């Protein structure tokens, strides 16, 4: 039952595959502004998470190990966004989990509202021009493996 619920879909997104990601300004946990347009030219795996979410913890660890570490030198970015959480809580979580890819905060919830949906983890795969290639909700290993393969293909 949980596997079906956790596999997710695309029904409550406010963005769609094939669409250009709207520009958003987010913050690092220490307060520096970062625009999503700064990642143009890179393949981006962009995920929304929360520090209290067990499937998010699994997904972030797998992104670190299977996408960021092996592909960061091939123009691949992993970016995680936490909406509505205290920046210090997020910073502590990043350090504790050993995440080395960019982790941003969405203090106003503008990004979360802009892309839609409440379920997390919520992942988008963007091509180098920031068009959305894939949308996914939840963590399900077979689907995650397909994502890794898609990122590898884009990075060739």
mmCIF file of C-alpha atoms in Angstrom:
data_model
loop_
_atom_site.group_PDB
_atom_site.id
_atom_site.type_symbol
_atom_site.label_atom_id
_atom_site.label_comp_id
_atom_site.label_asym_id
_atom_site.label_seq_id
_atom_site.Cartn_x
_atom_site.Cartn_y
_atom_site.Cartn_z
ATOM 1 C CA UNK A 1 0.000 0.000 0.000
ATOM 2 C CA UNK A 2 2.715 2.519 0.946
ATOM 3 C CA UNK A 3 4.662 1.744 -2.200
ATOM 4 C CA UNK A 4 1.738 2.874 -4.309
ATOM 5 C CA UNK A 5 1.155 5.970 -2.205
ATOM 6 C CA UNK A 6 4.837 6.865 -2.146
ATOM 7 C CA UNK A 7 5.361 6.452 -5.880
ATOM 8 C CA UNK A 8 3.585 9.718 -6.507
ATOM 9 C CA UNK A 9 2.553 11.296 -9.744
ATOM 10 C CA UNK A 10 2.225 14.665 -11.337
ATOM 11 C CA UNK A 11 -1.405 15.609 -10.647
ATOM 12 C CA UNK A 12 -0.903 18.356 -8.052
ATOM 13 C CA UNK A 13 2.045 20.113 -9.657
ATOM 14 C CA UNK A 14 1.627 23.714 -10.869
ATOM 15 C CA UNK A 15 4.388 23.173 -13.414
ATOM 16 C CA UNK A 16 4.513 20.534 -16.121
ATOM 17 C CA UNK A 17 7.026 18.488 -18.058
ATOM 18 C CA UNK A 18 8.245 20.424 -21.089
ATOM 19 C CA UNK A 19 7.704 23.788 -19.377
ATOM 20 C CA UNK A 20 10.475 26.267 -18.645
ATOM 21 C CA UNK A 21 10.962 26.476 -14.875
ATOM 22 C CA UNK A 22 9.874 29.932 -13.683
ATOM 23 C CA UNK A 23 12.650 31.891 -11.984
ATOM 24 C CA UNK A 24 12.654 31.822 -8.190
ATOM 25 C CA UNK A 25 14.928 33.462 -5.646
ATOM 26 C CA UNK A 26 15.775 31.276 -2.674
ATOM 27 C CA UNK A 27 18.296 31.598 0.162
ATOM 28 C CA UNK A 28 21.168 29.606 1.528
ATOM 29 C CA UNK A 29 20.726 28.729 5.221
ATOM 30 C CA UNK A 30 23.115 31.598 6.043
ATOM 31 C CA UNK A 31 20.934 34.095 4.146
ATOM 32 C CA UNK A 32 22.613 34.548 0.738
ATOM 33 C CA UNK A 33 20.139 34.999 -2.159
ATOM 34 C CA UNK A 34 20.334 32.443 -4.963
ATOM 35 C CA UNK A 35 18.288 32.589 -8.164
ATOM 36 C CA UNK A 36 17.328 29.373 -9.910
ATOM 37 C CA UNK A 37 18.530 31.018 -13.153
ATOM 38 C CA UNK A 38 22.097 30.778 -11.780
ATOM 39 C CA UNK A 39 21.965 27.055 -12.612
ATOM 40 C CA UNK A 40 21.245 27.622 -16.330
ATOM 41 C CA UNK A 41 23.743 25.653 -18.404
ATOM 42 C CA UNK A 42 23.728 22.762 -15.921
ATOM 43 C CA UNK A 43 21.569 19.672 -15.699
ATOM 44 C CA UNK A 44 19.714 20.162 -12.432
ATOM 45 C CA UNK A 45 18.042 17.679 -10.132
ATOM 46 C CA UNK A 46 15.935 19.931 -7.927
ATOM 47 C CA UNK A 47 14.143 18.390 -4.968
ATOM 48 C CA UNK A 48 11.892 19.737 -2.232
ATOM 49 C CA UNK A 49 12.373 18.139 1.172
ATOM 50 C CA UNK A 50 11.894 18.578 4.898
ATOM 51 C CA UNK A 51 14.302 17.651 7.673
ATOM 52 C CA UNK A 52 11.581 15.605 9.423
ATOM 53 C CA UNK A 53 10.690 13.500 6.335
ATOM 54 C CA UNK A 54 12.121 9.908 6.319
ATOM 55 C CA UNK A 55 11.719 9.348 2.533
ATOM 56 C CA UNK A 56 13.422 12.716 1.954
ATOM 57 C CA UNK A 57 16.406 11.580 4.017
ATOM 58 C CA UNK A 58 16.732 8.460 1.863
ATOM 59 C CA UNK A 59 16.382 10.434 -1.373
ATOM 60 C CA UNK A 60 18.918 13.090 -0.336
ATOM 61 C CA UNK A 61 21.455 10.416 0.595
ATOM 62 C CA UNK A 62 20.941 8.653 -2.732
ATOM 63 C CA UNK A 63 21.217 11.943 -4.636
ATOM 64 C CA UNK A 64 24.518 12.623 -2.855
ATOM 65 C CA UNK A 65 25.902 9.156 -3.574
ATOM 66 C CA UNK A 66 24.484 8.314 -7.010
ATOM 67 C CA UNK A 67 24.072 11.677 -8.746
ATOM 68 C CA UNK A 68 26.085 14.493 -7.134
ATOM 69 C CA UNK A 69 29.355 12.732 -6.324
ATOM 70 C CA UNK A 70 29.761 10.826 -9.614
ATOM 71 C CA UNK A 71 28.345 13.504 -11.956
ATOM 72 C CA UNK A 72 29.109 16.961 -10.532
ATOM 73 C CA UNK A 73 32.172 17.255 -12.780
ATOM 74 C CA UNK A 74 30.004 16.573 -15.846
ATOM 75 C CA UNK A 75 27.755 19.620 -15.473
ATOM 76 C CA UNK A 76 25.182 18.071 -13.143
ATOM 77 C CA UNK A 77 23.826 19.969 -10.144
ATOM 78 C CA UNK A 78 21.767 18.627 -7.288
ATOM 79 C CA UNK A 79 19.836 21.308 -5.418
ATOM 80 C CA UNK A 80 17.574 20.631 -2.437
ATOM 81 C CA UNK A 81 15.008 23.146 -1.193
ATOM 82 C CA UNK A 82 13.361 23.168 2.221
ATOM 83 C CA UNK A 83 10.186 25.248 2.476
ATOM 84 C CA UNK A 84 9.025 26.815 5.710
ATOM 85 C CA UNK A 85 11.729 25.397 7.977
ATOM 86 C CA UNK A 86 14.099 27.347 10.182
ATOM 87 C CA UNK A 87 17.371 27.954 8.283
ATOM 88 C CA UNK A 88 19.464 26.865 11.294
ATOM 89 C CA UNK A 89 17.538 23.579 11.484
ATOM 90 C CA UNK A 90 18.270 23.035 7.790
ATOM 91 C CA UNK A 91 21.968 23.926 8.203
ATOM 92 C CA UNK A 92 22.319 21.473 11.106
ATOM 93 C CA UNK A 93 20.592 18.745 9.084
ATOM 94 C CA UNK A 94 22.885 19.299 6.072
ATOM 95 C CA UNK A 95 25.964 19.039 8.269
ATOM 96 C CA UNK A 96 24.696 15.972 10.143
ATOM 97 C CA UNK A 97 23.799 14.152 6.896
ATOM 98 C CA UNK A 98 27.055 15.120 5.148
ATOM 99 C CA UNK A 99 25.356 16.730 2.151
ATOM 100 C CA UNK A 100 27.768 18.644 -0.071
ATOM 101 C CA UNK A 101 25.436 19.820 -2.850
ATOM 102 C CA UNK A 102 23.597 23.165 -2.550
ATOM 103 C CA UNK A 103 20.752 23.169 -0.045
ATOM 104 C CA UNK A 104 18.476 26.204 -0.071
ATOM 105 C CA UNK A 105 15.598 27.464 2.035
ATOM 106 C CA UNK A 106 12.277 28.868 0.895
ATOM 107 C CA UNK A 107 11.274 30.882 3.983
ATOM 108 C CA UNK A 108 8.196 32.491 2.429
ATOM 109 C CA UNK A 109 6.965 29.325 0.701
ATOM 110 C CA UNK A 110 6.947 31.138 -2.662
ATOM 111 C CA UNK A 111 8.833 28.314 -4.397
ATOM 112 C CA UNK A 112 6.603 25.625 -2.864
ATOM 113 C CA UNK A 113 3.455 27.477 -3.958
ATOM 114 C CA UNK A 114 4.924 28.177 -7.384
ATOM 115 C CA UNK A 115 5.721 24.573 -8.256
ATOM 116 C CA UNK A 116 2.730 23.167 -6.376
ATOM 117 C CA UNK A 117 1.854 20.241 -4.210
ATOM 118 C CA UNK A 118 2.268 19.292 -0.588
ATOM 119 C CA UNK A 119 3.771 15.800 -0.785
ATOM 120 C CA UNK A 120 7.523 15.432 -0.406
ATOM 121 C CA UNK A 121 10.058 14.520 -1.563
ATOM 122 C CA UNK A 122 9.095 16.287 -4.786
ATOM 123 C CA UNK A 123 11.704 16.177 -7.542
ATOM 124 C CA UNK A 124 12.227 17.923 -10.884
ATOM 125 C CA UNK A 125 14.832 17.119 -13.514
ATOM 126 C CA UNK A 126 15.810 20.194 -15.547
ATOM 127 C CA UNK A 127 17.837 20.239 -18.737
ATOM 128 C CA UNK A 128 20.608 22.758 -19.379
ATOM 129 C CA UNK A 129 18.071 25.360 -20.568
ATOM 130 C CA UNK A 130 15.928 24.827 -17.434
ATOM 131 C CA UNK A 131 13.104 23.038 -19.190
ATOM 132 C CA UNK A 132 11.446 20.467 -16.948
ATOM 133 C CA UNK A 133 12.230 16.982 -18.242
ATOM 134 C CA UNK A 134 10.740 14.957 -15.391
ATOM 135 C CA UNK A 135 8.497 15.453 -12.361
ATOM 136 C CA UNK A 136 8.277 12.936 -9.547
ATOM 137 C CA UNK A 137 6.778 12.740 -6.070
ATOM 138 C CA UNK A 138 7.900 10.315 -3.361
ATOM 139 C CA UNK A 139 10.863 7.993 -3.153
ATOM 140 C CA UNK A 140 10.580 4.621 -4.885
ATOM 141 C CA UNK A 141 13.861 2.872 -5.747
ATOM 142 C CA UNK A 142 12.971 1.599 -9.254
ATOM 143 C CA UNK A 143 11.826 5.108 -10.247
ATOM 144 C CA UNK A 144 14.929 6.638 -8.685
ATOM 145 C CA UNK A 145 17.135 4.300 -10.731
ATOM 146 C CA UNK A 146 15.353 5.495 -13.891
ATOM 147 C CA UNK A 147 16.069 9.079 -12.838
ATOM 148 C CA UNK A 148 19.776 8.299 -12.400
ATOM 149 C CA UNK A 149 19.833 6.792 -15.904
ATOM 150 C CA UNK A 150 18.083 9.868 -17.359
ATOM 151 C CA UNK A 151 20.586 12.199 -15.690
ATOM 152 C CA UNK A 152 23.483 10.099 -17.009
ATOM 153 C CA UNK A 153 22.025 10.266 -20.539
ATOM 154 C CA UNK A 154 21.632 14.057 -20.373
ATOM 155 C CA UNK A 155 25.194 14.428 -19.059
ATOM 156 C CA UNK A 156 26.751 12.574 -22.009
#
